[in-house]
Amino acid sequence: MPTRVTAAVAHRGETELRVETMTLRDPGERDVMVEIDATAFCYSDWIAVRGDTGLPGLVPDPYPVVLGHSAVARVVERGAASGIDVGARVIVTATPECRECFWCRSGRIDQCEKLFVPAPVIGTLDDGREVRAPGASATYAERSVLRDIQVFPVHSDLPDSWLAMFGCGIISGMGAVVNVARAESGSSVVVVGCGQEGLWMIQAARILGASHIVAVDPLEERRELALRVGATAVADPGLEPSAEGAERVRDVVLGATGGRGADYGFDAGGSVESVQQAFALTRIGGVVTITSYVTRDTSVSLPLFDLALRGRDLRSSQSGRLDMTRDLAQFLPWLESGAVDVDAMLGPVRPLASINDALAASRDRTEITPILTP
Ligand SMILES: [Zn+2]
Ligand SMILES: [Zn+2]
C-alpha cells in the first residue's frame, strides 16, 4: 500500500519550499518508516535550498529533495531486519551509526562510512519524479523512510519541541565543547557566532564551569541571548568583516583572558572569517574547534607560524563528534534538570505548511531554532 504524505520539497532553482503530497517508498530490510512529531529547522538547509551544495548530496543534481535532519519521531513500520521496534519514540539525526565499520568500531561514529552517501530516493512526486533525501533523513515531512542506523530510541518525558533539537543543534553545539574540545572548569572560552550551535556551545561551557565565556556575534539580539545563557562578555565584530571589528573583538577577548587569548576557541559562524577569528582569538597552546564547512569546496587560510610553532591544536567537530547513546545519557539530564535554558533556544512552533516562514526566519537570522510539527 503506497504511503501518501505531505512534505516540504525543495526544487532546483527555487528559494522557497513547496508543500506538496508525495508517495513514500516502502521501508527496505534495514529501514524504518517514522511519523515525525517535531523537527527543527537548521540554517544549513537554507544553504541547501539555495542550491549551494555544501550539502553532502554526492548526486550531481539531487533535486527535488526533502531536507531536514533533526527530529523526534515514532516508528510506524519497520523492515524485516531493522533493529528498532514499531512504536518506539526516536531521535532522528543525519549521522548514522552502523556499528560495523572501522570508524564506528574505533570510537569515531561521527565519521561512520555510511555518512555522506549519495542522497537516497525516498519516494516520488505526483508527476512521477523521484525525490531524494540529502542527509538521508528527510524530516520536513509528515513521515519519512530512513535507515535504522539513523534513529535512536529516547526515553524521556521532555516535549517534542525540545527533543526535535537534539539531532543537530544540541548534539553539534554541546558535543563540540564536551566531546571535542573537552573544555575544563575554570577555563576561558570564546564562541564566534551565536546561532543555534554557538548558543548551545555557550550553555555547555557554562555547565562545565568555564569562568570566562566571550560570545562574538554581529546581531545585538543574539549577543543578549548569549549573555542570558551563560556568556560573561560579548563582542560585536560588525556585520561586514573589518579591521576595526576584529580589533574590537580582540580587545574584549584579551581583556577577559589576561592578554593571552582564550584557552578554547569555537567557530560556529558558518564562514571562513569565523574560522579565522576563532583561531586568532585562541591563546598559544589553546584548542580551536572548527564546525563551519561553508560549501563543499571552501578552503581557509590560517597563519602557519601560529599553527606550526605556537602550539594551537586544531580540532574538527562533525556533529559534536557524537555517540548518540552516550550523548543522550549525558545531555538529556541537563535538559531535564533545567541546567540548560531551552526556552532561549526555541523559535516558534509552526505547522509544516508554514515551513517557508521558518526558512525565512532562519535565513534572516531572526529566530534561533524554528520548530515544525508536521
Ligand atoms: Zn543542522
Ligand atoms: Zn559505521
PDB file of N, CA and C and ligand atoms in Angstrom, residues 96-105 108-115 149, ligand 2:
ATOM      1  N   PRO A  96      24.761   8.545  10.794  1.00  0.00           N
ATOM      2  CA  PRO A  96      24.403   7.161  11.118  1.00  0.00           C
ATOM      3  C   PRO A  96      25.414   6.523  12.070  1.00  0.00           C
ATOM      4  N   GLU A  97      25.005   5.428  12.640  1.00  0.00           N
ATOM      5  CA  GLU A  97      25.928   4.643  13.469  1.00  0.00           C
ATOM      6  C   GLU A  97      25.726   3.181  13.067  1.00  0.00           C
ATOM      7  N   CYS A  98      26.572   2.704  12.154  1.00  0.00           N
ATOM      8  CA  CYS A  98      26.353   1.344  11.638  1.00  0.00           C
ATOM      9  C   CYS A  98      26.886   0.283  12.599  1.00  0.00           C
ATOM     10  N   ARG A  99      27.777   0.693  13.484  1.00  0.00           N
ATOM     11  CA  ARG A  99      28.382  -0.192  14.494  1.00  0.00           C
ATOM     12  C   ARG A  99      29.273  -1.270  13.885  1.00  0.00           C
ATOM     13  N   GLU A 100      29.477  -1.245  12.567  1.00  0.00           N
ATOM     14  CA  GLU A 100      30.245  -2.309  11.923  1.00  0.00           C
ATOM     15  C   GLU A 100      31.513  -1.805  11.254  1.00  0.00           C
ATOM     16  N   CYS A 101      31.527  -0.541  10.826  1.00  0.00           N
ATOM     17  CA  CYS A 101      32.660  -0.049  10.033  1.00  0.00           C
ATOM     18  C   CYS A 101      33.855   0.259  10.936  1.00  0.00           C
ATOM     19  N   PHE A 102      34.992   0.497  10.297  1.00  0.00           N
ATOM     20  CA  PHE A 102      36.217   0.813  11.033  1.00  0.00           C
ATOM     21  C   PHE A 102      36.000   1.996  11.982  1.00  0.00           C
ATOM     22  N   TRP A 103      35.292   3.049  11.481  1.00  0.00           N
ATOM     23  CA  TRP A 103      35.133   4.279  12.260  1.00  0.00           C
ATOM     24  C   TRP A 103      34.247   4.046  13.467  1.00  0.00           C
ATOM     25  N   CYS A 104      33.138   3.362  13.274  1.00  0.00           N
ATOM     26  CA  CYS A 104      32.254   3.091  14.406  1.00  0.00           C
ATOM     27  C   CYS A 104      32.962   2.225  15.436  1.00  0.00           C
ATOM     28  N   ARG A 105      33.710   1.237  14.963  1.00  0.00           N
ATOM     29  CA  ARG A 105      34.346   0.314  15.906  1.00  0.00           C
ATOM     30  C   ARG A 105      35.536   0.947  16.613  1.00  0.00           C
ATOM     31  N   ARG A 108      34.882   6.459  16.443  1.00  0.00           N
ATOM     32  CA  ARG A 108      34.642   7.687  15.665  1.00  0.00           C
ATOM     33  C   ARG A 108      33.360   7.549  14.845  1.00  0.00           C
ATOM     34  N   ILE A 109      32.257   7.414  15.608  1.00  0.00           N
ATOM     35  CA  ILE A 109      30.953   7.268  14.985  1.00  0.00           C
ATOM     36  C   ILE A 109      30.630   8.456  14.088  1.00  0.00           C
ATOM     37  N   ASP A 110      31.167   9.618  14.449  1.00  0.00           N
ATOM     38  CA  ASP A 110      30.886  10.826  13.655  1.00  0.00           C
ATOM     39  C   ASP A 110      31.378  10.702  12.212  1.00  0.00           C
ATOM     40  N   GLN A 111      32.253   9.722  11.974  1.00  0.00           N
ATOM     41  CA  GLN A 111      32.787   9.527  10.622  1.00  0.00           C
ATOM     42  C   GLN A 111      32.341   8.181  10.027  1.00  0.00           C
ATOM     43  N   CYS A 112      31.304   7.591  10.571  1.00  0.00           N
ATOM     44  CA  CYS A 112      30.773   6.314  10.058  1.00  0.00           C
ATOM     45  C   CYS A 112      30.799   6.298   8.531  1.00  0.00           C
ATOM     46  N   GLU A 113      31.217   5.190   7.964  1.00  0.00           N
ATOM     47  CA  GLU A 113      31.347   5.166   6.493  1.00  0.00           C
ATOM     48  C   GLU A 113      30.004   5.259   5.771  1.00  0.00           C
ATOM     49  N   LYS A 114      28.922   5.145   6.515  1.00  0.00           N
ATOM     50  CA  LYS A 114      27.605   5.284   5.884  1.00  0.00           C
ATOM     51  C   LYS A 114      27.117   6.742   5.898  1.00  0.00           C
ATOM     52  N   LEU A 115      27.971   7.651   6.417  1.00  0.00           N
ATOM     53  CA  LEU A 115      27.685   9.081   6.365  1.00  0.00           C
ATOM     54  C   LEU A 115      28.065   9.564   4.962  1.00  0.00           C
ATOM     55  N   ILE A 149      19.879   2.893  11.267  1.00  0.00           N
ATOM     56  CA  ILE A 149      21.103   3.357  11.929  1.00  0.00           C
ATOM     57  C   ILE A 149      21.104   4.878  12.142  1.00  0.00           C
TER      58      ILE A 149
HETATM   59 ZN    ZN B   2      29.834   2.944  10.871  1.00  0.00          ZN
END
